[in-house]
Amino acid sequence: MENKAVFNRSILPAILTLCLTIGSMVAYFNLRPYGNEAGFQTLVKVAGIAYFISVAFGTLFVFSMSYIGGAALRERILASLVVPFFWMTKEVIRITESHPISESLYWYFNPLNVWLVTLMVLEMGIATLIARKILKRRGREISVVTFGPIATIVCSLVFVISVYAWGKGENVYVIFLSGYRALFGSGV
């Protein structure tokens, strides 16, 4: 019975979001024109938007649904990591076409991934507030706004804004490249 509860409260939202991600990714990258150019363009745009939303904002859905389902914080976080980790891993695999595995694994630390993780943390704070509001509306005695989620939201925003303000994000990329050069040399 506990396995079914775990599945329903955290694994199912993660699987649904992952299915949307994979389906929209496959559609976006593999749709071919079929004679109706306007229809084709519409399908590609819808697939691209769904792909972006599932990767960028899937954490909001998964974390909220897991929270409402009664999942513990650790379980909510792990469920929320599924789609972003899938997307990051897909990109690392693409890099293996031109780089050795060790260098490809370093791609996990690129600035875009760091910003995605920061966005995920921000979404987790927002999702906590949303889930608490829903639970409160359903009659549960719970404080909607507490220090934890607000601090999470503020810290995430401060990090993203300060990193972007510091050289419009270019400095973070320079640090990433410096780390790459220190570990693997200057390359070709």
mmCIF file of C-alpha atoms in Angstrom:
data_model
loop_
_atom_site.group_PDB
_atom_site.id
_atom_site.type_symbol
_atom_site.label_atom_id
_atom_site.label_comp_id
_atom_site.label_asym_id
_atom_site.label_seq_id
_atom_site.Cartn_x
_atom_site.Cartn_y
_atom_site.Cartn_z
ATOM 1 C CA MET A 1 0.000 0.000 0.000
ATOM 2 C CA GLU A 2 2.858 2.383 0.826
ATOM 3 C CA ASN A 3 4.421 1.785 -2.621
ATOM 4 C CA LYS A 4 1.157 2.839 -4.281
ATOM 5 C CA ALA A 5 1.066 5.974 -2.137
ATOM 6 C CA VAL A 6 4.667 6.845 -3.056
ATOM 7 C CA PHE A 7 3.874 6.243 -6.714
ATOM 8 C CA ASN A 8 0.764 8.441 -6.664
ATOM 9 C CA ARG A 9 2.219 11.308 -4.655
ATOM 10 C CA SER A 10 5.614 11.777 -6.313
ATOM 11 C CA ILE A 11 6.522 9.269 -9.020
ATOM 12 C CA LEU A 12 3.353 9.783 -11.087
ATOM 13 C CA PRO A 13 3.726 13.594 -11.395
ATOM 14 C CA ALA A 14 7.388 13.119 -12.356
ATOM 15 C CA ILE A 15 6.505 10.465 -14.963
ATOM 16 C CA LEU A 16 3.729 12.607 -16.450
ATOM 17 C CA THR A 17 6.076 15.564 -16.786
ATOM 18 C CA LEU A 18 8.841 13.354 -18.208
ATOM 19 C CA CYS A 19 6.406 11.901 -20.778
ATOM 20 C CA LEU A 20 5.410 15.409 -21.849
ATOM 21 C CA THR A 21 9.087 16.346 -22.110
ATOM 22 C CA ILE A 22 10.045 13.296 -24.160
ATOM 23 C CA GLY A 23 6.961 13.465 -26.374
ATOM 24 C CA SER A 24 7.338 17.154 -27.120
ATOM 25 C CA MET A 25 11.103 16.801 -27.627
ATOM 26 C CA VAL A 26 10.657 13.956 -30.101
ATOM 27 C CA ALA A 27 7.911 15.853 -31.910
ATOM 28 C CA TYR A 28 9.904 19.089 -32.019
ATOM 29 C CA PHE A 29 13.094 17.525 -33.372
ATOM 30 C CA ASN A 30 11.557 14.853 -35.611
ATOM 31 C CA LEU A 31 8.419 16.307 -37.186
ATOM 32 C CA ARG A 32 8.745 16.571 -40.940
ATOM 33 C CA PRO A 33 6.702 18.689 -43.354
ATOM 34 C CA TYR A 34 3.702 16.749 -44.611
ATOM 35 C CA GLY A 35 2.299 19.038 -47.308
ATOM 36 C CA ASN A 36 0.486 21.561 -45.131
ATOM 37 C CA GLU A 37 3.219 24.053 -44.254
ATOM 38 C CA ALA A 38 1.034 26.140 -41.928
ATOM 39 C CA GLY A 39 -0.112 23.023 -40.051
ATOM 40 C CA PHE A 40 3.463 21.774 -39.806
ATOM 41 C CA GLN A 41 4.688 25.110 -38.437
ATOM 42 C CA THR A 42 1.881 25.136 -35.867
ATOM 43 C CA LEU A 43 2.685 21.597 -34.699
ATOM 44 C CA VAL A 44 6.389 22.403 -34.373
ATOM 45 C CA LYS A 45 5.634 25.563 -32.387
ATOM 46 C CA VAL A 46 3.252 23.740 -30.054
ATOM 47 C CA ALA A 47 5.806 20.948 -29.539
ATOM 48 C CA GLY A 48 8.592 23.475 -28.894
ATOM 49 C CA ILE A 49 6.516 25.420 -26.383
ATOM 50 C CA ALA A 50 5.465 22.217 -24.593
ATOM 51 C CA TYR A 51 9.100 21.085 -24.514
ATOM 52 C CA PHE A 52 10.264 24.390 -23.043
ATOM 53 C CA ILE A 53 7.477 24.544 -20.462
ATOM 54 C CA SER A 54 7.996 20.952 -19.316
ATOM 55 C CA VAL A 55 11.731 21.467 -18.789
ATOM 56 C CA ALA A 56 11.639 25.008 -17.418
ATOM 57 C CA PHE A 57 8.485 24.764 -15.305
ATOM 58 C CA GLY A 58 7.931 21.043 -14.726
ATOM 59 C CA THR A 59 9.373 21.395 -11.240
ATOM 60 C CA LEU A 60 6.517 23.712 -10.303
ATOM 61 C CA PHE A 61 3.972 21.021 -11.206
ATOM 62 C CA VAL A 62 5.858 18.028 -9.792
ATOM 63 C CA PHE A 63 6.782 19.703 -6.505
ATOM 64 C CA SER A 64 3.242 21.070 -5.984
ATOM 65 C CA MET A 65 1.542 17.765 -6.728
ATOM 66 C CA SER A 66 4.009 15.862 -4.542
ATOM 67 C CA TYR A 67 3.495 18.291 -1.678
ATOM 68 C CA ILE A 68 -0.295 18.035 -1.957
ATOM 69 C CA GLY A 69 0.042 14.247 -2.095
ATOM 70 C CA GLY A 70 1.893 14.253 1.219
ATOM 71 C CA ALA A 71 5.432 13.531 0.038
ATOM 72 C CA ALA A 72 8.320 14.402 2.326
ATOM 73 C CA LEU A 73 10.675 17.218 1.293
ATOM 74 C CA ARG A 74 13.390 14.818 0.118
ATOM 75 C CA GLU A 75 10.884 12.888 -1.996
ATOM 76 C CA ARG A 76 9.515 16.105 -3.532
ATOM 77 C CA ILE A 77 13.012 17.286 -4.422
ATOM 78 C CA LEU A 78 14.015 13.958 -5.979
ATOM 79 C CA ALA A 79 10.805 13.806 -8.025
ATOM 80 C CA SER A 80 11.395 17.379 -9.193
ATOM 81 C CA LEU A 81 14.904 16.533 -10.385
ATOM 82 C CA VAL A 82 13.778 13.888 -12.903
ATOM 83 C CA VAL A 83 13.001 16.117 -15.897
ATOM 84 C CA PRO A 84 15.866 18.624 -15.489
ATOM 85 C CA PHE A 85 18.341 15.756 -15.004
ATOM 86 C CA PHE A 86 16.944 14.050 -18.114
ATOM 87 C CA TRP A 87 17.367 17.259 -20.116
ATOM 88 C CA MET A 88 20.906 17.855 -18.811
ATOM 89 C CA THR A 89 21.865 14.236 -19.499
ATOM 90 C CA LYS A 90 20.504 14.466 -23.055
ATOM 91 C CA GLU A 91 22.786 17.445 -23.611
ATOM 92 C CA VAL A 92 25.781 15.648 -22.085
ATOM 93 C CA ILE A 93 25.152 12.686 -24.394
ATOM 94 C CA ARG A 94 25.064 15.043 -27.373
ATOM 95 C CA ILE A 95 28.458 16.437 -26.342
ATOM 96 C CA THR A 96 29.942 12.903 -26.368
ATOM 97 C CA GLU A 97 29.707 13.016 -30.167
ATOM 98 C CA SER A 98 32.658 15.393 -30.215
ATOM 99 C CA HIS A 99 34.313 15.112 -26.775
ATOM 100 C CA PRO A 100 35.577 12.325 -24.511
ATOM 101 C CA ILE A 101 33.279 11.161 -21.692
ATOM 102 C CA SER A 102 35.251 12.969 -18.976
ATOM 103 C CA GLU A 103 34.958 16.293 -20.799
ATOM 104 C CA SER A 104 31.306 15.632 -21.623
ATOM 105 C CA LEU A 105 30.477 15.020 -17.963
ATOM 106 C CA TYR A 106 31.910 18.460 -17.179
ATOM 107 C CA TRP A 107 29.056 19.873 -19.288
ATOM 108 C CA TYR A 108 26.729 19.230 -16.314
ATOM 109 C CA PHE A 109 28.339 22.314 -14.737
ATOM 110 C CA ASN A 110 27.723 24.731 -17.621
ATOM 111 C CA PRO A 111 26.050 28.036 -16.731
ATOM 112 C CA LEU A 112 22.728 27.134 -18.349
ATOM 113 C CA ASN A 113 22.433 24.076 -16.106
ATOM 114 C CA VAL A 114 23.382 26.142 -13.059
ATOM 115 C CA TRP A 115 20.628 28.609 -13.935
ATOM 116 C CA LEU A 116 18.154 25.768 -14.512
ATOM 117 C CA VAL A 117 18.908 24.360 -11.061
ATOM 118 C CA THR A 118 18.484 27.838 -9.584
ATOM 119 C CA LEU A 119 15.154 28.188 -11.387
ATOM 120 C CA MET A 120 14.152 24.790 -9.983
ATOM 121 C CA VAL A 121 14.946 25.947 -6.452
ATOM 122 C CA LEU A 122 12.902 29.101 -7.027
ATOM 123 C CA GLU A 123 10.010 27.000 -8.338
ATOM 124 C CA MET A 124 10.209 24.724 -5.300
ATOM 125 C CA GLY A 125 9.687 27.729 -3.042
ATOM 126 C CA ILE A 126 6.782 28.975 -5.148
ATOM 127 C CA ALA A 127 5.301 25.459 -5.410
ATOM 128 C CA THR A 128 5.391 25.156 -1.624
ATOM 129 C CA LEU A 129 3.295 28.305 -1.292
ATOM 130 C CA ILE A 130 0.870 27.154 -3.991
ATOM 131 C CA ALA A 131 0.468 23.687 -2.469
ATOM 132 C CA ARG A 132 -0.051 25.108 1.015
ATOM 133 C CA LYS A 133 -2.686 27.496 -0.305
ATOM 134 C CA ILE A 134 -4.516 24.600 -1.959
ATOM 135 C CA LEU A 135 -4.297 22.486 1.190
ATOM 136 C CA LYS A 136 -5.542 25.376 3.315
ATOM 137 C CA ARG A 137 -8.492 25.869 0.950
ATOM 138 C CA ARG A 138 -9.274 22.164 1.393
ATOM 139 C CA GLY A 139 -9.546 22.705 5.141
ATOM 140 C CA ARG A 140 -6.121 21.708 6.376
ATOM 141 C CA GLU A 141 -4.657 23.787 9.191
ATOM 142 C CA ILE A 142 -1.422 25.014 7.647
ATOM 143 C CA SER A 143 0.499 28.273 7.433
ATOM 144 C CA VAL A 144 0.789 29.260 3.792
ATOM 145 C CA VAL A 145 3.649 31.746 4.110
ATOM 146 C CA THR A 146 6.619 30.766 6.266
ATOM 147 C CA PHE A 147 10.283 31.675 6.379
ATOM 148 C CA GLY A 148 11.594 28.616 4.462
ATOM 149 C CA PRO A 149 9.891 29.038 1.098
ATOM 150 C CA ILE A 150 10.239 32.824 1.168
ATOM 151 C CA ALA A 151 13.969 32.546 1.923
ATOM 152 C CA THR A 152 14.312 29.989 -0.874
ATOM 153 C CA ILE A 153 12.591 32.282 -3.366
ATOM 154 C CA VAL A 154 14.579 35.356 -2.310
ATOM 155 C CA CYS A 155 17.954 33.553 -2.311
ATOM 156 C CA SER A 156 17.289 32.085 -5.774
ATOM 157 C CA LEU A 157 16.323 35.461 -7.182
ATOM 158 C CA VAL A 158 19.290 37.205 -5.583
ATOM 159 C CA PHE A 159 21.656 34.557 -6.985
ATOM 160 C CA VAL A 160 20.294 34.763 -10.537
ATOM 161 C CA ILE A 161 20.098 38.549 -10.572
ATOM 162 C CA SER A 162 23.585 39.028 -9.111
ATOM 163 C CA VAL A 163 25.171 36.475 -11.447
ATOM 164 C CA TYR A 164 23.473 38.057 -14.447
ATOM 165 C CA ALA A 165 24.306 41.584 -13.284
ATOM 166 C CA TRP A 166 27.932 40.540 -12.861
ATOM 167 C CA GLY A 167 29.010 40.901 -16.477
ATOM 168 C CA LYS A 168 25.605 39.916 -17.909
ATOM 169 C CA GLY A 169 26.382 36.281 -17.129
ATOM 170 C CA GLU A 170 29.541 36.238 -19.230
ATOM 171 C CA ASN A 171 31.765 36.029 -16.152
ATOM 172 C CA VAL A 172 30.083 32.784 -15.093
ATOM 173 C CA TYR A 173 30.793 31.319 -18.518
ATOM 174 C CA VAL A 174 34.418 32.459 -18.256
ATOM 175 C CA ILE A 175 34.677 30.651 -14.905
ATOM 176 C CA PHE A 176 33.158 27.543 -16.524
ATOM 177 C CA LEU A 177 35.718 27.716 -19.355
ATOM 178 C CA SER A 178 38.578 28.311 -16.914
ATOM 179 C CA GLY A 179 37.564 25.194 -15.029
ATOM 180 C CA TYR A 180 37.433 23.265 -18.287
ATOM 181 C CA ARG A 181 40.909 24.457 -19.276
ATOM 182 C CA ALA A 182 42.320 23.660 -15.835
ATOM 183 C CA LEU A 183 40.957 20.125 -15.989
ATOM 184 C CA PHE A 184 41.347 19.254 -19.672
ATOM 185 C CA GLY A 185 43.730 21.779 -21.224
ATOM 186 C CA SER A 186 42.937 24.317 -23.896
ATOM 187 C CA GLY A 187 41.646 21.782 -26.400
ATOM 188 C CA VAL A 188 42.060 21.977 -30.124
#
